[in-house]
Amino acid sequence: MTQERLTLRLIVLLVCATLLAACTTLPPATGDPRAMKFDPVTFTIPEVERIVLENGIIVYLLPDPELPLVTASAMIRTGAVYEPPEKVGLAALTGTVMRTGGTARMTGDQIDEELEFLAANVGVGIGSESGTASLDILKKDLGRGLAIFADMLRTPSFEPAKVELAKRQALEAIRRRPDSPAGIAGREFRKLLYGADHPLGRESTIATVSRITREDLVAFHRQYFTPSGLILGVTGDFEKPAMLDALRKVFGDWKPQPVTLPAIPPVTASPASGSNRSVNILSRDLTQTYLRVGHLSVKEDDPDFFALALLEDILGGNSFTSRLFRDVRIRQGLAYSVGSRLVPGNLGPGAFLLYALTKGSSTHQALASMLDHMERLRQEPVTDDELQFAKDAFLNSFVFSFADAGLIVGRLMALEYYGLPRDFLQRFRDSVVKLTKEDLLRVARKHLHPDRVVILAVGKDDDFEQPLSTFGQVRHLTLKPGG
Amino acid sequence: MPQRIVVLLSLILLASLASAANLEERVVEHRLANGLTLLLMERHQAPVVAVNLTYRVGGVYEHNGITGVAHLYEHMAFKGTRTIGVTDAEKEKPVLEELDRLAEAIMAEKIKGPAADQTRLAALRKRFTEVEAQAQQFVVSAELATLYQRNGGVGLNATTGKDVTRYFLSFPSNRLPLWAAVESDRMANGVLREFYKEKKVVLEERRQRTDNSPSGRLHEAFAAAAFLAHPYGQPVIGWPSDLEALSRTETAAFFQTYYGPVNAVLAVVGDIKPKEVIALVENTFGKIPARPPAPPVLTTEPPYAGERRVEVEFPAESQLLIGYHKPSASHPDDDVFDVLESLLSEGRTSRLYKRLVQEKQLAASIEAFSDYPGAQYPNLFVISATPRAPHTIAEVEQTVYEELDRLKREPVSPHELQKILNQVDAAQVRALRSNSGMASRLAYFQAISGDWRETFKRRDRIAKVTPDDIRRVAAQYFTKNNRVVATLVKPEDGAGKDKP
């Protein structure tokens, strides 16, 4: 028996003596709220136990007896990035039918009937860069729930009728894609950023989904679902030894097998250093233009990531208070939705994005404002007030990253999956405290490139008040059927 | 010493939280003299708290000409007060009033249509822009949100529905005094600044949610067809022409009528000591003068017979909505509809999913929901579906009717009813997982039914629903002449097609 026990460092933030929240007496609520001063938010992060089972399954346990519920979640080393290009959609279908298509012991219909009678929630899904599964069940039914959950991961039977149903549903979803302009903008922008053939940019089509057979699903599952690729996290009302016994009972005899993950090719589609902006219009008969602006960016393990994240909060990440929100929405009244996002790169590069939805006749104005704000971060430092506000907002809301057991365990699983340090968030916090305006300016100059962004406008270009050619050479995209 | 106290506390907590049955005992209710209802629940998992301030106001309290005002006010509530969001409210006031006069003059000229004096209009608009810039000089942009976020507030937002408007956020629990000061100020002293700009934002929101959304278009037409008289037929976001014409005076009057303390429910869930919070709320919200209760909606939908059908042309794949008129949440039959909602569409074993999605594969999705578009007044039981090609709306519609007819003939099995009850029970337990979810639930039931205990009572009533109740209700309500149907179809002439 080789059981590795690794107790995570008990992280004490600031000073706190109790595991419970600090119930201090409230100061009076009189006077100007702007002048009110409060003690720093103090809390302790509970200890999470990490155990590696004999067959390689990594388990995180964090009991939380508040409610008579148990939640198990799984991350599996797989993803749509690993599916063959002629069968895009295979990974997602495999996840869907693992949930619906029965197991060695039960039919899919029997499973649905039992789980719904027990009011249990079970899900399996395979996304772009990982597979996930979850079980949420009343404590009294845990034994049954875990058995079904484990069977789904280990011995899905992929009933032909459920494979066919899932395929037909996937094809209908593709047919309905053009009905959502936001969906079009998202997919087309990804294609522009990563390349239409790149695993991070491509999308399923009628052709790729039609080609997928039941045998493909069986093979995809067999290839990736193995104990050595599995991270489990369990929270809720249980005792650790009993939970470990229960997990061993359902997963213990699962034999590990080696997994080879295909390499992810480098991204070459985005404008390279020194090149021009890529301006793209996809003409649709809409009263609003869906604007996306951005470029590839650093990954979470980059030393500049934390500074870039705070900069992004200031630019468009903080709802209601960011520069983009105050200017494009509040001051100019051009958009209801406007902001930015820093997408962490996990397997591939990350991305820095800005978005806005504005009426056709203010498309140029909104786009110009977005680019100006990006440029301004490179030209001048943020103000002392802005920096202090961004830090305060981040640090004072930090407690919410640890507000429940599921969040804490889910994050540890993801950090391990993506090879990031367990104390990633604590490092984030410690870095943010030290950041200066000069740091942000340096990072903006290094990592923001308004001169070579990818721009996408999905909307009725006849309505634009000025042609977008002022931003660069315009390319007109066409939507492929089912695109 | 502190350690030992903590251990004791934990043990007490474990015992008291072990079952959801005693949930009811954990809620503290307090009524302020000015009518505000305060609901509190302690939950010490983390040093955070969630607040939900729910007002009994929404789109249903509007009439033609001011549709959208409840939602527009909700946006305005983020603009600040006489002290927040402004450098000098006294100096700002006359500028805002001049802006109103200009806006009204522009409207008065504009409605003359072709007879409007274009020169005068241009001059008024120029002046409007100048005065708007003057007003802007006094604005401290987004100061209210800044105060909350600087103090660790997360999830700050608000929603407007037909029946209720809700303001919510979560924050570290030691910041409660700041929240009480800001939020009570907002209840008493809101100032409608940046009003004309915010209308543009709301029009963008309308474009996003309704104009360019196939389901948004369909729902708007569906509700309008279902209610001839009752304001449930009007869109919460408002008709664009009403939004354009809405004045600041009308919006302020709406606030005066519907935002009194008596019309508000405040739920606070999390790391709190109820006694302290009661004292804090008494000391802040308690100082707000009482206002008369808001008037209820008097219009009732007249009975009518005959199916109503409406077709929306839009360049998108087909969609279907079927609605049956039913009574409000306070009627005993409403519980039977709650059971029907689960029976028909909750999960993969539900009847409509099994028949239409899994077996006959006519539909890509199907869903049933009760209390549409609101619960306070008589409303609709709705079935929403998207056909799966090559199947048609007609095939889906026909099969839905067959399933509904089956409910009138065959009694539902005890197993199906037990499954629904199990799900309701589990949902009660799961609701406690989140401070904000619990705050939302308590405030909603208090606002809608005047009793937060409804969230528990409803469970017991659902437990009593019998197969005969279901047969009776299906036979009484699921009839052709009580029905309204809306379909979304592609334009026949190819209009709205995109150019290559």
PDB file of N, CA and C in Angstrom, chain A residues 17-18 21 23 26-27 29 33-34 38-39 64-66 71 99 116-117 119 136 168-169 172 175-176 179 284-285 287-288 319-321 326 331 334 336-337 359 392-393 396 462, chain B residues 3 6 14 17 43 45 83 141-143 149-150 156 172 174-175 177-178 197 204-205 208-209 212 271 273 276 280 317-318 348-349 357 361 364 387 389 422-423 430 433 498-499:
ATOM      1  N   ALA A  17      -7.955  33.613  14.868  1.00  0.00           N
ATOM      2  CA  ALA A  17      -7.752  32.525  15.813  1.00  0.00           C
ATOM      3  C   ALA A  17      -8.787  31.424  15.629  1.00  0.00           C
ATOM      4  N   THR A  18      -9.785  31.661  14.852  1.00  0.00           N
ATOM      5  CA  THR A  18     -10.894  30.720  14.828  1.00  0.00           C
ATOM      6  C   THR A  18     -11.115  30.153  13.436  1.00  0.00           C
ATOM      7  N   ALA A  21     -16.084  32.115  11.185  1.00  0.00           N
ATOM      8  CA  ALA A  21     -15.941  33.508  10.812  1.00  0.00           C
ATOM      9  C   ALA A  21     -15.803  34.343  12.082  1.00  0.00           C
ATOM     10  N   CYS A  23     -16.866  36.844  14.389  1.00  0.00           N
ATOM     11  CA  CYS A  23     -18.091  37.596  14.671  1.00  0.00           C
ATOM     12  C   CYS A  23     -17.782  38.794  15.545  1.00  0.00           C
ATOM     13  N   LEU A  26     -20.159  45.056  15.380  1.00  0.00           N
ATOM     14  CA  LEU A  26     -20.145  46.022  14.277  1.00  0.00           C
ATOM     15  C   LEU A  26     -19.916  47.435  14.787  1.00  0.00           C
ATOM     16  N   PRO A  27     -19.107  48.209  14.056  1.00  0.00           N
ATOM     17  CA  PRO A  27     -19.015  49.630  14.379  1.00  0.00           C
ATOM     18  C   PRO A  27     -20.306  50.339  13.952  1.00  0.00           C
ATOM     19  N   ALA A  29     -23.077  52.737  12.141  1.00  0.00           N
ATOM     20  CA  ALA A  29     -23.260  53.112  10.737  1.00  0.00           C
ATOM     21  C   ALA A  29     -23.660  54.568  10.631  1.00  0.00           C
ATOM     22  N   PRO A  33     -20.263  57.191   4.433  1.00  0.00           N
ATOM     23  CA  PRO A  33     -19.737  55.836   4.186  1.00  0.00           C
ATOM     24  C   PRO A  33     -18.339  55.859   3.567  1.00  0.00           C
ATOM     25  N   ARG A  34     -18.011  56.948   2.874  1.00  0.00           N
ATOM     26  CA  ARG A  34     -16.674  57.035   2.255  1.00  0.00           C
ATOM     27  C   ARG A  34     -15.576  57.114   3.307  1.00  0.00           C
ATOM     28  N   PHE A  38     -12.584  49.993   8.253  1.00  0.00           N
ATOM     29  CA  PHE A  38     -12.874  48.669   8.806  1.00  0.00           C
ATOM     30  C   PHE A  38     -11.586  47.877   8.982  1.00  0.00           C
ATOM     31  N   ASP A  39     -11.662  46.923   9.901  1.00  0.00           N
ATOM     32  CA  ASP A  39     -10.535  46.013  10.062  1.00  0.00           C
ATOM     33  C   ASP A  39     -10.391  45.183   8.796  1.00  0.00           C
ATOM     34  N   ASP A  64     -17.356  18.989   5.162  1.00  0.00           N
ATOM     35  CA  ASP A  64     -18.079  20.203   5.537  1.00  0.00           C
ATOM     36  C   ASP A  64     -19.469  19.757   5.961  1.00  0.00           C
ATOM     37  N   PRO A  65     -19.651  19.558   7.271  1.00  0.00           N
ATOM     38  CA  PRO A  65     -20.871  18.880   7.724  1.00  0.00           C
ATOM     39  C   PRO A  65     -22.103  19.772   7.800  1.00  0.00           C
ATOM     40  N   GLU A  66     -22.070  20.961   7.238  1.00  0.00           N
ATOM     41  CA  GLU A  66     -23.212  21.861   7.436  1.00  0.00           C
ATOM     42  C   GLU A  66     -24.533  21.240   6.984  1.00  0.00           C
ATOM     43  N   THR A  71     -20.777  16.078  -2.307  1.00  0.00           N
ATOM     44  CA  THR A  71     -20.486  16.402  -3.694  1.00  0.00           C
ATOM     45  C   THR A  71     -19.136  15.828  -4.073  1.00  0.00           C
ATOM     46  N   ARG A  99     -22.800   9.970 -19.831  1.00  0.00           N
ATOM     47  CA  ARG A  99     -23.857  10.295 -18.866  1.00  0.00           C
ATOM     48  C   ARG A  99     -25.174   9.599 -19.203  1.00  0.00           C
ATOM     49  N   GLU A 116     -32.898  10.408 -10.581  1.00  0.00           N
ATOM     50  CA  GLU A 116     -33.918  11.447 -10.419  1.00  0.00           C
ATOM     51  C   GLU A 116     -34.830  11.141  -9.235  1.00  0.00           C
ATOM     52  N   PHE A 117     -35.065   9.865  -8.972  1.00  0.00           N
ATOM     53  CA  PHE A 117     -35.876   9.524  -7.799  1.00  0.00           C
ATOM     54  C   PHE A 117     -35.136   9.911  -6.515  1.00  0.00           C
ATOM     55  N   ALA A 119     -33.207  12.386  -6.332  1.00  0.00           N
ATOM     56  CA  ALA A 119     -32.924  13.820  -6.458  1.00  0.00           C
ATOM     57  C   ALA A 119     -31.427  14.085  -6.478  1.00  0.00           C
ATOM     58  N   ASP A 136     -23.776  15.047  -7.079  1.00  0.00           N
ATOM     59  CA  ASP A 136     -24.250  15.835  -5.944  1.00  0.00           C
ATOM     60  C   ASP A 136     -25.459  15.107  -5.381  1.00  0.00           C
ATOM     61  N   ARG A 168     -27.844  13.386 -33.142  1.00  0.00           N
ATOM     62  CA  ARG A 168     -28.912  14.197 -33.751  1.00  0.00           C
ATOM     63  C   ARG A 168     -29.074  15.533 -33.028  1.00  0.00           C
ATOM     64  N   GLN A 169     -28.955  15.491 -31.704  1.00  0.00           N
ATOM     65  CA  GLN A 169     -29.059  16.736 -30.943  1.00  0.00           C
ATOM     66  C   GLN A 169     -27.894  17.671 -31.275  1.00  0.00           C
ATOM     67  N   GLU A 172     -28.558  19.290 -34.594  1.00  0.00           N
ATOM     68  CA  GLU A 172     -29.581  20.344 -34.493  1.00  0.00           C
ATOM     69  C   GLU A 172     -28.979  21.606 -33.859  1.00  0.00           C
ATOM     70  N   ARG A 175     -27.186  23.431 -36.490  1.00  0.00           N
ATOM     71  CA  ARG A 175     -28.146  24.133 -37.360  1.00  0.00           C
ATOM     72  C   ARG A 175     -28.643  25.423 -36.727  1.00  0.00           C
ATOM     73  N   ARG A 176     -28.788  25.432 -35.407  1.00  0.00           N
ATOM     74  CA  ARG A 176     -29.344  26.596 -34.706  1.00  0.00           C
ATOM     75  C   ARG A 176     -28.274  27.637 -34.325  1.00  0.00           C
ATOM     76  N   ASP A 179     -28.571  31.455 -35.032  1.00  0.00           N
ATOM     77  CA  ASP A 179     -29.623  32.230 -34.362  1.00  0.00           C
ATOM     78  C   ASP A 179     -29.080  33.095 -33.228  1.00  0.00           C
ATOM     79  N   ARG A 284     -24.334  40.760 -40.807  1.00  0.00           N
ATOM     80  CA  ARG A 284     -25.584  40.114 -40.404  1.00  0.00           C
ATOM     81  C   ARG A 284     -26.632  41.195 -40.256  1.00  0.00           C
ATOM     82  N   ASP A 285     -27.883  40.831 -40.514  1.00  0.00           N
ATOM     83  CA  ASP A 285     -28.958  41.808 -40.414  1.00  0.00           C
ATOM     84  C   ASP A 285     -29.378  41.984 -38.957  1.00  0.00           C
ATOM     85  N   THR A 287     -29.594  44.834 -35.414  1.00  0.00           N
ATOM     86  CA  THR A 287     -29.647  46.258 -35.053  1.00  0.00           C
ATOM     87  C   THR A 287     -28.494  46.624 -34.118  1.00  0.00           C
ATOM     88  N   GLN A 288     -27.689  45.633 -33.778  1.00  0.00           N
ATOM     89  CA  GLN A 288     -26.581  45.881 -32.860  1.00  0.00           C
ATOM     90  C   GLN A 288     -25.345  45.166 -33.384  1.00  0.00           C
ATOM     91  N   SER A 319     -16.875  45.159 -13.079  1.00  0.00           N
ATOM     92  CA  SER A 319     -18.194  45.575 -13.522  1.00  0.00           C
ATOM     93  C   SER A 319     -18.565  46.895 -12.831  1.00  0.00           C
ATOM     94  N   PHE A 320     -19.231  47.773 -13.520  1.00  0.00           N
ATOM     95  CA  PHE A 320     -19.719  49.076 -13.027  1.00  0.00           C
ATOM     96  C   PHE A 320     -18.622  50.141 -12.888  1.00  0.00           C
ATOM     97  N   THR A 321     -17.377  49.728 -12.591  1.00  0.00           N
ATOM     98  CA  THR A 321     -16.393  50.741 -12.226  1.00  0.00           C
ATOM     99  C   THR A 321     -15.179  50.796 -13.158  1.00  0.00           C
ATOM    100  N   ARG A 326     -17.276  52.865 -17.429  1.00  0.00           N
ATOM    101  CA  ARG A 326     -17.563  54.277 -17.145  1.00  0.00           C
ATOM    102  C   ARG A 326     -17.617  55.105 -18.414  1.00  0.00           C
ATOM    103  N   ARG A 331     -20.749  57.147 -19.654  1.00  0.00           N
ATOM    104  CA  ARG A 331     -20.542  58.495 -20.185  1.00  0.00           C
ATOM    105  C   ARG A 331     -21.114  58.656 -21.590  1.00  0.00           C
ATOM    106  N   LEU A 334     -23.212  54.102 -25.040  1.00  0.00           N
ATOM    107  CA  LEU A 334     -23.124  53.361 -26.303  1.00  0.00           C
ATOM    108  C   LEU A 334     -23.435  51.881 -26.157  1.00  0.00           C
ATOM    109  N   TYR A 336     -24.815  48.430 -23.426  1.00  0.00           N
ATOM    110  CA  TYR A 336     -25.248  47.843 -22.155  1.00  0.00           C
ATOM    111  C   TYR A 336     -24.154  46.872 -21.686  1.00  0.00           C
ATOM    112  N   SER A 337     -23.631  46.076 -22.640  1.00  0.00           N
ATOM    113  CA  SER A 337     -22.556  45.141 -22.310  1.00  0.00           C
ATOM    114  C   SER A 337     -21.253  45.660 -22.871  1.00  0.00           C
ATOM    115  N   LYS A 359     -25.280  49.767 -31.006  1.00  0.00           N
ATOM    116  CA  LYS A 359     -26.128  49.894 -32.201  1.00  0.00           C
ATOM    117  C   LYS A 359     -25.250  50.129 -33.423  1.00  0.00           C
ATOM    118  N   ASP A 392      -7.735  47.341  -3.464  1.00  0.00           N
ATOM    119  CA  ASP A 392      -8.717  47.168  -2.382  1.00  0.00           C
ATOM    120  C   ASP A 392      -9.819  46.209  -2.803  1.00  0.00           C
ATOM    121  N   ALA A 393     -10.332  46.407  -4.014  1.00  0.00           N
ATOM    122  CA  ALA A 393     -11.429  45.562  -4.488  1.00  0.00           C
ATOM    123  C   ALA A 393     -10.979  44.107  -4.535  1.00  0.00           C
ATOM    124  N   ASN A 396     -10.067  42.921  -0.645  1.00  0.00           N
ATOM    125  CA  ASN A 396     -11.205  42.825   0.256  1.00  0.00           C
ATOM    126  C   ASN A 396     -12.226  41.784  -0.176  1.00  0.00           C
ATOM    127  N   ASP A 462     -23.815  48.247 -43.285  1.00  0.00           N
ATOM    128  CA  ASP A 462     -24.446  49.407 -43.940  1.00  0.00           C
ATOM    129  C   ASP A 462     -24.789  50.496 -42.924  1.00  0.00           C
TER     130      ASP A 462
ATOM    131  N   GLN B   3     -10.023  29.447  21.415  1.00  0.00           N
ATOM    132  CA  GLN B   3     -10.137  28.148  20.760  1.00  0.00           C
ATOM    133  C   GLN B   3     -11.277  27.330  21.329  1.00  0.00           C
ATOM    134  N   VAL B   6     -14.653  28.393  20.314  1.00  0.00           N
ATOM    135  CA  VAL B   6     -14.909  28.026  18.924  1.00  0.00           C
ATOM    136  C   VAL B   6     -15.402  26.595  18.812  1.00  0.00           C
ATOM    137  N   LEU B  14     -23.222  22.253  14.359  1.00  0.00           N
ATOM    138  CA  LEU B  14     -23.433  20.954  13.741  1.00  0.00           C
ATOM    139  C   LEU B  14     -24.815  20.428  14.079  1.00  0.00           C
ATOM    140  N   LEU B  17     -27.637  22.400  12.409  1.00  0.00           N
ATOM    141  CA  LEU B  17     -27.709  22.423  10.952  1.00  0.00           C
ATOM    142  C   LEU B  17     -27.925  21.042  10.357  1.00  0.00           C
ATOM    143  N   ARG B  43     -25.435  32.279   9.294  1.00  0.00           N
ATOM    144  CA  ARG B  43     -24.718  31.172   8.652  1.00  0.00           C
ATOM    145  C   ARG B  43     -23.240  31.551   8.678  1.00  0.00           C
ATOM    146  N   GLN B  45     -20.325  30.097   7.896  1.00  0.00           N
ATOM    147  CA  GLN B  45     -19.340  29.313   7.147  1.00  0.00           C
ATOM    148  C   GLN B  45     -18.104  30.134   6.796  1.00  0.00           C
ATOM    149  N   THR B  83     -25.788  62.616  -1.714  1.00  0.00           N
ATOM    150  CA  THR B  83     -24.389  62.752  -1.271  1.00  0.00           C
ATOM    151  C   THR B  83     -23.424  61.816  -2.000  1.00  0.00           C
ATOM    152  N   SER B 141     -18.477  59.581 -11.128  1.00  0.00           N
ATOM    153  CA  SER B 141     -18.937  58.422 -11.879  1.00  0.00           C
ATOM    154  C   SER B 141     -18.867  57.129 -11.072  1.00  0.00           C
ATOM    155  N   ALA B 142     -19.985  56.418 -11.062  1.00  0.00           N
ATOM    156  CA  ALA B 142     -20.065  55.078 -10.454  1.00  0.00           C
ATOM    157  C   ALA B 142     -19.586  55.049  -9.004  1.00  0.00           C
ATOM    158  N   GLU B 143     -19.856  56.116  -8.257  1.00  0.00           N
ATOM    159  CA  GLU B 143     -19.324  56.154  -6.896  1.00  0.00           C
ATOM    160  C   GLU B 143     -19.962  55.113  -5.973  1.00  0.00           C
ATOM    161  N   GLN B 149     -17.443  48.017  -4.038  1.00  0.00           N
ATOM    162  CA  GLN B 149     -16.360  47.153  -4.520  1.00  0.00           C
ATOM    163  C   GLN B 149     -15.063  47.394  -3.740  1.00  0.00           C
ATOM    164  N   ARG B 150     -14.807  48.631  -3.411  1.00  0.00           N
ATOM    165  CA  ARG B 150     -13.602  48.934  -2.635  1.00  0.00           C
ATOM    166  C   ARG B 150     -13.625  48.168  -1.310  1.00  0.00           C
ATOM    167  N   LEU B 156     -22.539  42.560  -7.163  1.00  0.00           N
ATOM    168  CA  LEU B 156     -23.431  43.727  -7.108  1.00  0.00           C
ATOM    169  C   LEU B 156     -24.255  43.779  -8.384  1.00  0.00           C
ATOM    170  N   PRO B 172     -17.808  41.261   2.745  1.00  0.00           N
ATOM    171  CA  PRO B 172     -17.309  40.794   4.035  1.00  0.00           C
ATOM    172  C   PRO B 172     -18.205  41.320   5.154  1.00  0.00           C
ATOM    173  N   ASN B 174     -17.943  42.311   8.140  1.00  0.00           N
ATOM    174  CA  ASN B 174     -17.656  43.473   9.000  1.00  0.00           C
ATOM    175  C   ASN B 174     -17.939  44.803   8.288  1.00  0.00           C
ATOM    176  N   ARG B 175     -18.347  44.733   7.012  1.00  0.00           N
ATOM    177  CA  ARG B 175     -18.674  45.976   6.287  1.00  0.00           C
ATOM    178  C   ARG B 175     -20.175  46.281   6.322  1.00  0.00           C
ATOM    179  N   PRO B 177     -22.037  47.987   8.296  1.00  0.00           N
ATOM    180  CA  PRO B 177     -22.413  49.391   8.522  1.00  0.00           C
ATOM    181  C   PRO B 177     -22.313  50.241   7.254  1.00  0.00           C
ATOM    182  N   LEU B 178     -21.313  49.968   6.432  1.00  0.00           N
ATOM    183  CA  LEU B 178     -21.175  50.732   5.193  1.00  0.00           C
ATOM    184  C   LEU B 178     -22.359  50.440   4.277  1.00  0.00           C
ATOM    185  N   LYS B 197     -28.749  59.666 -20.613  1.00  0.00           N
ATOM    186  CA  LYS B 197     -27.728  58.739 -21.118  1.00  0.00           C
ATOM    187  C   LYS B 197     -28.114  57.295 -20.797  1.00  0.00           C
ATOM    188  N   GLU B 204     -29.965  49.936 -25.691  1.00  0.00           N
ATOM    189  CA  GLU B 204     -28.991  48.923 -26.123  1.00  0.00           C
ATOM    190  C   GLU B 204     -29.331  47.571 -25.494  1.00  0.00           C
ATOM    191  N   GLU B 205     -29.747  47.616 -24.228  1.00  0.00           N
ATOM    192  CA  GLU B 205     -30.118  46.369 -23.553  1.00  0.00           C
ATOM    193  C   GLU B 205     -31.298  45.721 -24.274  1.00  0.00           C
ATOM    194  N   GLN B 208     -30.201  44.032 -27.400  1.00  0.00           N
ATOM    195  CA  GLN B 208     -29.496  42.793 -27.086  1.00  0.00           C
ATOM    196  C   GLN B 208     -30.449  41.683 -26.663  1.00  0.00           C
ATOM    197  N   ARG B 209     -31.382  42.004 -25.773  1.00  0.00           N
ATOM    198  CA  ARG B 209     -32.235  40.960 -25.193  1.00  0.00           C
ATOM    199  C   ARG B 209     -33.421  40.613 -26.081  1.00  0.00           C
ATOM    200  N   ASN B 212     -32.659  41.475 -31.291  1.00  0.00           N
ATOM    201  CA  ASN B 212     -31.802  40.569 -32.062  1.00  0.00           C
ATOM    202  C   ASN B 212     -31.837  39.139 -31.542  1.00  0.00           C
ATOM    203  N   ASP B 271     -22.774  35.621   7.963  1.00  0.00           N
ATOM    204  CA  ASP B 271     -22.039  35.731   9.217  1.00  0.00           C
ATOM    205  C   ASP B 271     -22.510  36.959   9.981  1.00  0.00           C
ATOM    206  N   LYS B 273     -24.894  38.628  13.528  1.00  0.00           N
ATOM    207  CA  LYS B 273     -25.622  38.459  14.786  1.00  0.00           C
ATOM    208  C   LYS B 273     -26.922  39.214  14.582  1.00  0.00           C
ATOM    209  N   GLU B 276     -27.587  42.563  16.316  1.00  0.00           N
ATOM    210  CA  GLU B 276     -26.780  43.690  15.824  1.00  0.00           C
ATOM    211  C   GLU B 276     -27.321  44.233  14.520  1.00  0.00           C
ATOM    212  N   LEU B 280     -28.730  47.920  13.641  1.00  0.00           N
ATOM    213  CA  LEU B 280     -28.135  48.670  12.529  1.00  0.00           C
ATOM    214  C   LEU B 280     -29.212  49.128  11.549  1.00  0.00           C
ATOM    215  N   GLU B 317     -34.231  29.599 -36.804  1.00  0.00           N
ATOM    216  CA  GLU B 317     -34.914  28.304 -36.767  1.00  0.00           C
ATOM    217  C   GLU B 317     -36.174  28.413 -35.899  1.00  0.00           C
ATOM    218  N   SER B 318     -37.127  27.512 -36.155  1.00  0.00           N
ATOM    219  CA  SER B 318     -38.454  27.650 -35.561  1.00  0.00           C
ATOM    220  C   SER B 318     -38.457  27.403 -34.043  1.00  0.00           C
ATOM    221  N   ARG B 348     -34.575  14.027 -17.317  1.00  0.00           N
ATOM    222  CA  ARG B 348     -34.687  13.158 -18.494  1.00  0.00           C
ATOM    223  C   ARG B 348     -35.820  12.156 -18.383  1.00  0.00           C
ATOM    224  N   THR B 349     -36.352  11.964 -17.146  1.00  0.00           N
ATOM    225  CA  THR B 349     -37.453  11.013 -17.012  1.00  0.00           C
ATOM    226  C   THR B 349     -38.807  11.716 -17.061  1.00  0.00           C
ATOM    227  N   VAL B 357     -38.312  14.379 -26.884  1.00  0.00           N
ATOM    228  CA  VAL B 357     -36.877  14.484 -27.163  1.00  0.00           C
ATOM    229  C   VAL B 357     -36.270  13.091 -27.343  1.00  0.00           C
ATOM    230  N   GLN B 361     -38.187  11.978 -30.808  1.00  0.00           N
ATOM    231  CA  GLN B 361     -37.103  12.840 -31.298  1.00  0.00           C
ATOM    232  C   GLN B 361     -37.608  13.959 -32.211  1.00  0.00           C
ATOM    233  N   ALA B 364     -35.660  19.391 -30.124  1.00  0.00           N
ATOM    234  CA  ALA B 364     -34.292  19.511 -29.612  1.00  0.00           C
ATOM    235  C   ALA B 364     -34.335  19.829 -28.129  1.00  0.00           C
ATOM    236  N   PRO B 387     -38.337  22.606 -32.281  1.00  0.00           N
ATOM    237  CA  PRO B 387     -38.396  21.380 -33.078  1.00  0.00           C
ATOM    238  C   PRO B 387     -37.002  20.963 -33.557  1.00  0.00           C
ATOM    239  N   ALA B 389     -35.040  19.420 -36.701  1.00  0.00           N
ATOM    240  CA  ALA B 389     -35.235  19.219 -38.137  1.00  0.00           C
ATOM    241  C   ALA B 389     -35.129  17.732 -38.471  1.00  0.00           C
ATOM    242  N   ASN B 422     -39.404  14.230  -3.589  1.00  0.00           N
ATOM    243  CA  ASN B 422     -37.983  14.045  -3.243  1.00  0.00           C
ATOM    244  C   ASN B 422     -37.148  15.202  -3.796  1.00  0.00           C
ATOM    245  N   GLN B 423     -37.484  15.616  -5.006  1.00  0.00           N
ATOM    246  CA  GLN B 423     -36.717  16.695  -5.625  1.00  0.00           C
ATOM    247  C   GLN B 423     -36.967  18.031  -4.924  1.00  0.00           C
ATOM    248  N   ARG B 430     -30.481  22.061  -0.644  1.00  0.00           N
ATOM    249  CA  ARG B 430     -29.440  22.685  -1.475  1.00  0.00           C
ATOM    250  C   ARG B 430     -29.518  24.214  -1.436  1.00  0.00           C
ATOM    251  N   ARG B 433     -27.087  26.168   0.658  1.00  0.00           N
ATOM    252  CA  ARG B 433     -25.659  26.181   0.366  1.00  0.00           C
ATOM    253  C   ARG B 433     -25.129  27.575   0.121  1.00  0.00           C
ATOM    254  N   ASP B 498     -29.294  37.461 -44.903  1.00  0.00           N
ATOM    255  CA  ASP B 498     -28.044  38.215 -44.911  1.00  0.00           C
ATOM    256  C   ASP B 498     -27.407  38.185 -46.279  1.00  0.00           C
ATOM    257  N   LYS B 499     -26.827  39.301 -46.612  1.00  0.00           N
ATOM    258  CA  LYS B 499     -26.169  39.350 -47.911  1.00  0.00           C
ATOM    259  C   LYS B 499     -24.904  38.475 -47.861  1.00  0.00           C
TER     260      LYS B 499
END
